[in-house]
mmCIF file of C-alpha atoms in Angstrom:
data_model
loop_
_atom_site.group_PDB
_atom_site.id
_atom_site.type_symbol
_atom_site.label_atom_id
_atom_site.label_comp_id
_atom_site.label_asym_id
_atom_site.label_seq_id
_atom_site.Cartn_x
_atom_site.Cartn_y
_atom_site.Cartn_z
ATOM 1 C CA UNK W 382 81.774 -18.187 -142.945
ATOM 2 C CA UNK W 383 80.072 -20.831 -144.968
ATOM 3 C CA UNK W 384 78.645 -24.014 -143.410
ATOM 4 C CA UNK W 385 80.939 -27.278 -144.181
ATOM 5 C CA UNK W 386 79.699 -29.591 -146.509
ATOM 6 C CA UNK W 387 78.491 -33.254 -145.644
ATOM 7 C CA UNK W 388 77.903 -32.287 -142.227
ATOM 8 C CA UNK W 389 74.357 -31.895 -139.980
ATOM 9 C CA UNK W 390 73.660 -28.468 -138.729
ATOM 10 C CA UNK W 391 74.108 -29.090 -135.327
ATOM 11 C CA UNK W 392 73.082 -25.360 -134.462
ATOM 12 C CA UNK W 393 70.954 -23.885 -131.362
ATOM 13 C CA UNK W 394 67.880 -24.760 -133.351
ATOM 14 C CA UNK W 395 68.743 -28.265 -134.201
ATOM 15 C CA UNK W 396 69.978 -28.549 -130.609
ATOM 16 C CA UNK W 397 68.086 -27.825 -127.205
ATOM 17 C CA UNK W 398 69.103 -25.893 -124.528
ATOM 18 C CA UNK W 399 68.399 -28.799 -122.421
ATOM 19 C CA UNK W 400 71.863 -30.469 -121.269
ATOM 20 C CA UNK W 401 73.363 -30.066 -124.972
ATOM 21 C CA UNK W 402 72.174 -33.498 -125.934
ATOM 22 C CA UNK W 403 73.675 -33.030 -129.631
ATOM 23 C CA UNK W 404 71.487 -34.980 -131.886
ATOM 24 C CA UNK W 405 69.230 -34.742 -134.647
ATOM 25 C CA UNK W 406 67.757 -36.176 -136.949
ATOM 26 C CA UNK W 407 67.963 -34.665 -139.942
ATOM 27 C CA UNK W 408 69.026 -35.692 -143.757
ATOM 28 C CA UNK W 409 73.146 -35.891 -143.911
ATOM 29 C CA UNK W 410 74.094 -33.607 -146.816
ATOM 30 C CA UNK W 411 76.339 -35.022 -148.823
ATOM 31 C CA UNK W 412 79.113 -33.592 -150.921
ATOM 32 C CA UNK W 413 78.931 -33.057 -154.067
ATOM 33 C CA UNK W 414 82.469 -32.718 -154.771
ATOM 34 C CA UNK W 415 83.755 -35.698 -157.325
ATOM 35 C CA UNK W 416 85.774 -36.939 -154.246
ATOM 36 C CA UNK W 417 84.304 -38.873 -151.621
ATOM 37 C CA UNK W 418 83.004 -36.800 -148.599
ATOM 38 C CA UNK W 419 84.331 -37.617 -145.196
ATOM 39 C CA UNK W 420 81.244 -37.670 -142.737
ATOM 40 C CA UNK W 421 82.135 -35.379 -139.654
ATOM 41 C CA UNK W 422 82.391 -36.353 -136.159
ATOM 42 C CA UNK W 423 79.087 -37.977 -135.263
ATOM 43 C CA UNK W 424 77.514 -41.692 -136.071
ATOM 44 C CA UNK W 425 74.530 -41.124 -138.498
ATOM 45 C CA UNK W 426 72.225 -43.982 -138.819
ATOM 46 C CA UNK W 427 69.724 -44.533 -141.622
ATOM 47 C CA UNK W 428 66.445 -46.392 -141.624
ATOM 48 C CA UNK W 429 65.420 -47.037 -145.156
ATOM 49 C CA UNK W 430 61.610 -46.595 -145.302
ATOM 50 C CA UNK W 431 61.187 -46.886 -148.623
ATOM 51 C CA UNK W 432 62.171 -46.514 -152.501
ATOM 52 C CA UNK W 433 65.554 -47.265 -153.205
ATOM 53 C CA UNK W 434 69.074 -45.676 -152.423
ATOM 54 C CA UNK W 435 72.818 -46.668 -153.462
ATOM 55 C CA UNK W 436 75.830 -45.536 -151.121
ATOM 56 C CA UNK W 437 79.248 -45.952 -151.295
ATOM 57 C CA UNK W 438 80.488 -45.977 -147.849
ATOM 58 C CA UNK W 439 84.379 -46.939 -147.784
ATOM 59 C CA UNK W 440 84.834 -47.718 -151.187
ATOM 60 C CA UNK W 441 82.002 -50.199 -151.500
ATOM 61 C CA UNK W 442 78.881 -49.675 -152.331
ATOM 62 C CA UNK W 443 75.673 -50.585 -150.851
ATOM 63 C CA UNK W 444 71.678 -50.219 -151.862
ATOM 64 C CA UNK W 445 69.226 -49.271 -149.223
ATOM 65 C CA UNK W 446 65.800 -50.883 -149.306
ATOM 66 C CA UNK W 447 63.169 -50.804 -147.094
ATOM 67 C CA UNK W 448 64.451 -52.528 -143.674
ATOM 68 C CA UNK W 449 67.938 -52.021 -144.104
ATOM 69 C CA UNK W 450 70.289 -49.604 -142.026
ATOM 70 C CA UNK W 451 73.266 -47.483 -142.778
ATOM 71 C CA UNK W 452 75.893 -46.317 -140.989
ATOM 72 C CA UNK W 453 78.447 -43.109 -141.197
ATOM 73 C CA UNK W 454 80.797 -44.000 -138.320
ATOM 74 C CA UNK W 455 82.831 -40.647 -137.689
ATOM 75 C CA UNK W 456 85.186 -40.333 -140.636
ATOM 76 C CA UNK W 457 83.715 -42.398 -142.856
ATOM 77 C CA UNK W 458 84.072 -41.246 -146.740
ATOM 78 C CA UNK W 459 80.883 -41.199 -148.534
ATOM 79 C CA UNK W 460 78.567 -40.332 -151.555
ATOM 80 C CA UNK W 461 75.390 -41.276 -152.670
ATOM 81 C CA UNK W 462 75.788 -43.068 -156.109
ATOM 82 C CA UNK W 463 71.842 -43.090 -157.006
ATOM 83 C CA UNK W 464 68.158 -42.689 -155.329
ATOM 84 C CA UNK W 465 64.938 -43.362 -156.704
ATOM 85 C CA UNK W 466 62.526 -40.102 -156.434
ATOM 86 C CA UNK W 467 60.365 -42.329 -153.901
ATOM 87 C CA UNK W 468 62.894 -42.427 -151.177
ATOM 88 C CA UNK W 469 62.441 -41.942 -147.714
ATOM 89 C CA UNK W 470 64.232 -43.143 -143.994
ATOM 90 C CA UNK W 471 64.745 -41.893 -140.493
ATOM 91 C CA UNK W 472 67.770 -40.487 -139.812
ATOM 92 C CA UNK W 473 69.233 -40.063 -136.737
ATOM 93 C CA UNK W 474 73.008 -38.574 -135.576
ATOM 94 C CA UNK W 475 74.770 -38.214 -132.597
ATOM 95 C CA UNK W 476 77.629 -36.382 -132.297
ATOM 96 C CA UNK W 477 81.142 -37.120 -130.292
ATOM 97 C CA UNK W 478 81.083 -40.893 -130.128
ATOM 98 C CA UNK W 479 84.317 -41.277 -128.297
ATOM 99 C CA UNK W 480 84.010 -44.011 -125.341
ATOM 100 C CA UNK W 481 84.232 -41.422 -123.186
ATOM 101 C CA UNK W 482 81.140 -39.173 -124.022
ATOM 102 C CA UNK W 483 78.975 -42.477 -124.655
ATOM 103 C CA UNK W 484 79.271 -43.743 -121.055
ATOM 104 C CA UNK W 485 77.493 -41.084 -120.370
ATOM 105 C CA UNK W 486 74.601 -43.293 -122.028
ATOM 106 C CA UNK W 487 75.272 -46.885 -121.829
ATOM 107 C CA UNK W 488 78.208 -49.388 -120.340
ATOM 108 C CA UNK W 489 81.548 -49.280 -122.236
ATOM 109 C CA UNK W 490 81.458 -53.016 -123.381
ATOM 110 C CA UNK W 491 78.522 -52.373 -125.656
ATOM 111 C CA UNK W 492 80.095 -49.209 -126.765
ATOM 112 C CA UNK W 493 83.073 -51.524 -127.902
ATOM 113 C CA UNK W 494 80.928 -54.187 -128.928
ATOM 114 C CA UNK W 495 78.396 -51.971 -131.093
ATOM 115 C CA UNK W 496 81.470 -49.669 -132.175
ATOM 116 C CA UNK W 497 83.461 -52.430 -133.939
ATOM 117 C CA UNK W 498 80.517 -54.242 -135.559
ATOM 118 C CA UNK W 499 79.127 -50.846 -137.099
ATOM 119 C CA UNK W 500 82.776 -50.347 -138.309
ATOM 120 C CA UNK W 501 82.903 -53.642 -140.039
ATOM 121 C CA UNK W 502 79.071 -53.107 -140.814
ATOM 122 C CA UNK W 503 78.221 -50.000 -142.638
ATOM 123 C CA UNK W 504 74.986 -51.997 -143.904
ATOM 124 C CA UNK W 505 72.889 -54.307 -142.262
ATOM 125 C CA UNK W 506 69.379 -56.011 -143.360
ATOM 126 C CA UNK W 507 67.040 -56.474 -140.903
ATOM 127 C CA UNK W 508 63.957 -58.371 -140.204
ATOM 128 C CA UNK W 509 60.679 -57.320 -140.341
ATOM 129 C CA UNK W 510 60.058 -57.607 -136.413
ATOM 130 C CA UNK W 511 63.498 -55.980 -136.041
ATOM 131 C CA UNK W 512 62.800 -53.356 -138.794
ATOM 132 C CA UNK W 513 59.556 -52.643 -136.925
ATOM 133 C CA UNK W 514 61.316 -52.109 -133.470
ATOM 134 C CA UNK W 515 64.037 -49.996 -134.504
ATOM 135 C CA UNK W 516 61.802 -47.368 -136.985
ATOM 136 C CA UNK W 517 59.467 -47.093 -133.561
ATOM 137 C CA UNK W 518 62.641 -46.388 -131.398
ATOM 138 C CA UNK W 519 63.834 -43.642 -134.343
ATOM 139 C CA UNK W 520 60.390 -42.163 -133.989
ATOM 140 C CA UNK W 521 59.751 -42.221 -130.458
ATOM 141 C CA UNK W 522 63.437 -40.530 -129.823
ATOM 142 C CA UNK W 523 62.363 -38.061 -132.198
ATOM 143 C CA UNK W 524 58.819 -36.922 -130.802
ATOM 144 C CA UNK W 525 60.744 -36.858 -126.973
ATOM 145 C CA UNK W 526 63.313 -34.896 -128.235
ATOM 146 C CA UNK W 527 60.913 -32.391 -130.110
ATOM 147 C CA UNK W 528 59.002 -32.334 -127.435
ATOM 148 C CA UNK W 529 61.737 -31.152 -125.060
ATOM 149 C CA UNK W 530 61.423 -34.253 -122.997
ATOM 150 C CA UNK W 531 63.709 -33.907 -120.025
ATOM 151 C CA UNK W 532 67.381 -34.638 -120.469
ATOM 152 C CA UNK W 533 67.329 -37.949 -118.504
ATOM 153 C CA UNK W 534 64.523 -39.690 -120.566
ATOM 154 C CA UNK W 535 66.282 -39.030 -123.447
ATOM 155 C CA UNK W 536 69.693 -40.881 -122.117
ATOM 156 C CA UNK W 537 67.163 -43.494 -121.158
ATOM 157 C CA UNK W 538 65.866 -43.912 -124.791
ATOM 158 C CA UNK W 539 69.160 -43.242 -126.084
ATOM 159 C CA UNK W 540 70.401 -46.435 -123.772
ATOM 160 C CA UNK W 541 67.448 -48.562 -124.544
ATOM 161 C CA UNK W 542 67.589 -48.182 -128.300
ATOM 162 C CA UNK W 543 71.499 -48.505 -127.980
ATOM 163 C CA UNK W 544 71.359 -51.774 -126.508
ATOM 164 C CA UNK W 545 68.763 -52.832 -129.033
ATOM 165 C CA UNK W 546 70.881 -52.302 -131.728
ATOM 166 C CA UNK W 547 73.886 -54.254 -129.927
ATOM 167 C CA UNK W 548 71.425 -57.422 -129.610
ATOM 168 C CA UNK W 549 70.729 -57.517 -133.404
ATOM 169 C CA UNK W 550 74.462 -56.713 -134.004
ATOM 170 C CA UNK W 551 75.109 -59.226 -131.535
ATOM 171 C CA UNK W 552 72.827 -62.167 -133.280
ATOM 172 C CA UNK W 553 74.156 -61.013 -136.691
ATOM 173 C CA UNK W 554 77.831 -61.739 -135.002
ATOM 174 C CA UNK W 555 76.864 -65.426 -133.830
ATOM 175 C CA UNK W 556 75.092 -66.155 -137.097
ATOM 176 C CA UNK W 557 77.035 -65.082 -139.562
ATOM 177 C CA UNK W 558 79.961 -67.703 -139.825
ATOM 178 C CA UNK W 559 81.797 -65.605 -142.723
ATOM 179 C CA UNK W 560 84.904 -63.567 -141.739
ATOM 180 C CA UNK W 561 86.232 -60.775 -143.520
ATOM 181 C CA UNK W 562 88.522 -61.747 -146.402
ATOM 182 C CA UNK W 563 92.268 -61.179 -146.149
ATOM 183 C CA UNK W 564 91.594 -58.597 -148.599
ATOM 184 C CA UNK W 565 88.888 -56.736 -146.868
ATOM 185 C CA UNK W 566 90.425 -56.942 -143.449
ATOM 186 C CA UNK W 567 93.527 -54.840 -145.168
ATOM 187 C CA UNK W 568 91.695 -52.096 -146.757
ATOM 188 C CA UNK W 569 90.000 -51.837 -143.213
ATOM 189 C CA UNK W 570 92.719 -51.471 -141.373
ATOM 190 C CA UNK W 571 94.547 -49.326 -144.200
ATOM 191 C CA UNK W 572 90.875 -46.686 -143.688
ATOM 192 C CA UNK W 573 91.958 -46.934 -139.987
ATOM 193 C CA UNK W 574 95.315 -46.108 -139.341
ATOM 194 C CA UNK W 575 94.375 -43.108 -142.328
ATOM 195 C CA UNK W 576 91.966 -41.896 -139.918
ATOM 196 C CA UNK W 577 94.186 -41.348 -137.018
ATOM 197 C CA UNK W 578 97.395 -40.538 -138.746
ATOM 198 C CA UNK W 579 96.420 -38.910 -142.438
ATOM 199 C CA UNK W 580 97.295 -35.449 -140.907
ATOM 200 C CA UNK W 581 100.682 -36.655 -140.050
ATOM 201 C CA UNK W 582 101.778 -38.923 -142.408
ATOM 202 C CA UNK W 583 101.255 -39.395 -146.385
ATOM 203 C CA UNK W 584 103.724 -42.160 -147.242
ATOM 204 C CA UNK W 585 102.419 -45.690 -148.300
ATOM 205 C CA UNK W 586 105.354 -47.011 -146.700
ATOM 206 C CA UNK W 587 104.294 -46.181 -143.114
ATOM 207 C CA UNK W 588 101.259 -47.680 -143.537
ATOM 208 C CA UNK W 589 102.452 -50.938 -144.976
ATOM 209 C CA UNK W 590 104.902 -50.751 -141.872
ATOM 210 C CA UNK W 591 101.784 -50.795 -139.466
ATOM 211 C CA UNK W 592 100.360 -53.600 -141.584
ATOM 212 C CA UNK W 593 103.273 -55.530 -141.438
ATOM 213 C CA UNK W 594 103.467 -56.325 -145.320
ATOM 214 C CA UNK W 595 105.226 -54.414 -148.485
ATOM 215 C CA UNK W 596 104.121 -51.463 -149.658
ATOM 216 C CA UNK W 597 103.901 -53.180 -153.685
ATOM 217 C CA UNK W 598 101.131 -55.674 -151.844
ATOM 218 C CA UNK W 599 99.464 -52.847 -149.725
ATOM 219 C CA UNK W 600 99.242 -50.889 -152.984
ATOM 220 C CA UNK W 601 97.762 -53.983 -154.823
ATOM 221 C CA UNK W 602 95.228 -54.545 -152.303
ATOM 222 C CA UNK W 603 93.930 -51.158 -152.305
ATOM 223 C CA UNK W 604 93.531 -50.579 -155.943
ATOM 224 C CA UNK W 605 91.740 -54.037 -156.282
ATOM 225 C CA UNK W 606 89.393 -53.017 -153.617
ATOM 226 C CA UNK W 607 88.710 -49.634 -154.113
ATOM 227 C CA UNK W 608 89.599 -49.076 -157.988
ATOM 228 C CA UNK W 609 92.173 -45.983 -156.530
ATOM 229 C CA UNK W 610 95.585 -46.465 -155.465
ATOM 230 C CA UNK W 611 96.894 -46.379 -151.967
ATOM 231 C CA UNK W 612 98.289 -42.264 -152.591
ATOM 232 C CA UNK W 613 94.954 -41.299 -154.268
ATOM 233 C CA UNK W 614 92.914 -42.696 -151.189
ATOM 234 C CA UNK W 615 96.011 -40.701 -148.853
ATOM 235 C CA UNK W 616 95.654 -37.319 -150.500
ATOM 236 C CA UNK W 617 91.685 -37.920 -150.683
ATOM 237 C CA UNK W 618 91.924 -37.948 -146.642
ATOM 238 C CA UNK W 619 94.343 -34.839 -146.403
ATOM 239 C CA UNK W 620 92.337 -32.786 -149.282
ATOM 240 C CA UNK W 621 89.331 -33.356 -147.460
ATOM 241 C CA UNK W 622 90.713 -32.520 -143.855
ATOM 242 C CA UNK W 623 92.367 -29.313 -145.858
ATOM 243 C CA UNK W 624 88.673 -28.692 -147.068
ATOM 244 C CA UNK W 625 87.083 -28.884 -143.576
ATOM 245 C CA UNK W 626 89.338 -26.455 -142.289
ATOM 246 C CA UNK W 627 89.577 -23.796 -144.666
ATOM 247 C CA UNK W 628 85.547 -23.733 -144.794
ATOM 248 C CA UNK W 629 84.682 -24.067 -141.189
ATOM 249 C CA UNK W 630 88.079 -22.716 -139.084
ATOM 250 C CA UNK W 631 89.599 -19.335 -139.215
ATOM 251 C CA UNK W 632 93.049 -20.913 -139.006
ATOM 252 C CA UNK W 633 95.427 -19.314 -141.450
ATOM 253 C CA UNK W 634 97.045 -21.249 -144.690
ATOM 254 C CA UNK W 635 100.235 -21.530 -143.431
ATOM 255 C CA UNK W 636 98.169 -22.967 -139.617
ATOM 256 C CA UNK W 637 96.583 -25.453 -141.987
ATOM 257 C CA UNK W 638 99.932 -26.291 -143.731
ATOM 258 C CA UNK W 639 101.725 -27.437 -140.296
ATOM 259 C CA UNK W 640 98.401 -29.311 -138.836
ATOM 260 C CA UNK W 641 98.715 -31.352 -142.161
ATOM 261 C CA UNK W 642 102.686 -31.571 -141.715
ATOM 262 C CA UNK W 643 103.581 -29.472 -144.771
ATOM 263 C CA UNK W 644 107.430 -29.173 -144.783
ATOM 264 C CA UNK W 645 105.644 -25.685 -145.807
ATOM 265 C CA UNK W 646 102.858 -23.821 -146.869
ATOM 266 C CA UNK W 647 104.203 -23.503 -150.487
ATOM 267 C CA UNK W 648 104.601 -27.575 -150.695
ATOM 268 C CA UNK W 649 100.896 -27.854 -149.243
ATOM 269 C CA UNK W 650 99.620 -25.373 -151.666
ATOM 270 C CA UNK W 651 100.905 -27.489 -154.399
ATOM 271 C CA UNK W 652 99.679 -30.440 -153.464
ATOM 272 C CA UNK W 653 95.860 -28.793 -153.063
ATOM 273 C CA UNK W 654 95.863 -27.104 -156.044
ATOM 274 C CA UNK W 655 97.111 -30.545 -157.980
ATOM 275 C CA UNK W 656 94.091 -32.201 -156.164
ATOM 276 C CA UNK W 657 91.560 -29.973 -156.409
ATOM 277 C CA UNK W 658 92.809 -27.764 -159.204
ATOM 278 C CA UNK W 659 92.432 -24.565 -156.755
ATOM 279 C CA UNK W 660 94.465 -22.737 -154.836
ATOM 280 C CA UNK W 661 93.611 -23.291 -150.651
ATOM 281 C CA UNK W 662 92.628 -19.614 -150.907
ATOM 282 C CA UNK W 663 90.433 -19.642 -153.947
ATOM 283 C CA UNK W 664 88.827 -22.657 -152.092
ATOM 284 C CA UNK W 665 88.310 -21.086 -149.347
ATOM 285 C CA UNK W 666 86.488 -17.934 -151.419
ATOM 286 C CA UNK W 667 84.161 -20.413 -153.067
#
């Protein structure tokens, strides 16, 4: 079965034996499908070294240059809009972010804390001194890791650099007297509630419900922010769920159909092959 797309090959190689410490730090792939790509569970970070590189992360679109960070929180939809051949960063992913598998690391209020501002934050600038502390941290967890440092230096690093990244967050927070505008704060939540109920529900109107305003000003809102409406940003989530699981499940069509609450496997056929202009099975043979 073929590897998914826009995801890091978290295989035996990539991961050591060593207390199954799944990270890497490899390039993300991304997809290059006309759709925005939905990153797969993990957080990837990335350190912009140097050259030049344009992402759209959420609809909006940010340019990487040297001392800046991005982040792919799990789910995210991305693409990379342009790079200049001189490119480079550090990368670095860790899979299963959940609160639970990160106390394993570090205490749950700076999970919280650094959760929500990365959320909010796919891009930040940094300072040279902070620039400087963070690539060393990236490069040091690297050379441990490679070196098959024992499991319980690597939490260590994995805390210390955590809570690094929560202090600059944390600064950012205090300094940064600007709130999100109504507008942004909508298609935020919108992305949100698509990310924990896309496979169940595909109606505008529910999510204006949990956003307590009409569906004609949730609708609005979207397409000013994004350029798409509110049901092409809905079937972008459920085509791209549909996509993960015919490539990298053996579930059946019709198994796929009722995950993604298909009244049927004929009405979710027709609604793939409308966005995608394939049939789930011809997908699948790709």
């Amino acid at each position: 079965m073929q590897k998914a797309r826009n995801s890091i090959d978290f295989t035996p190689n990539t991961i050591q034996k060593r207390d199954f410490i799944p990270i890497s730090f490899d390039e993300p792939v991304a997809s290059d499908d006309a759709n925005l790509a939905i990153s797969p569970d993990q957080l990837t970070i990335i350190l912009c070294t140097q050259g030049k590189k344009t992402l759209q992360i959420n609809f909006s679109e940010y340019t990487l240059t040297p001392g800046s960070l991005a982040f792919l929180y799990p789910k995210s939809m991305w693409k990379i809009i342009d790079s200049s051949n001189d490119f480079n960063a550090c990368y670095f992913s860790i899979k299963g972010t959940s609160a639970k598998e990160w106390n394993a690391f570090i205490d749950l209020d700076t999970v919280f804390s650094i959760s929500s501002y990365i959320a909010k934050h796919p891009y930040t600038a940094l300072m040279p001194d902070e620039t400087r502390v963070i690539e060393e941290y990236l490069r040091l967890l690297q050379n441990r890791y490679k070196g098959n440092a024992d499991a319980t230096v690597i939490r260590f690093l994995l805390s210390a650099f955590t809570l690094e990244l929560n202090r600059i967050f944390t600064l950012r927070e205090k300094s940064n007297k600007s709130k999100l505008s109504r507008q942004e704060d909508i298609l935020w939540k919108f992305l949100t509630l698509l990310k924990e109920y896309h496979t169940q529900q595909r109606s505008v109107n529910f999510y204006a419900d949990k956003l307590y305003i009409s569906p004609k000003h949730l609708s609005s809102v979207i397409k000013q922010m994004s350029h798409k409406t509110a049901h092409e940003i809905i079937a972008d989530f459920v085509i791209l769920s549909a996509k993960r699981m015919l490539k990298t499940t053996t579930m059946s069509v019709q198994e796929i159909s009722d995950e993604l609450n298909f009244a049927n496997q004929s009405f979710f056929g027709k609604f793939f092959k409308q966005n995608t202009g394939l049939s789930p099975s011809s997908y699948r043979k790709q």
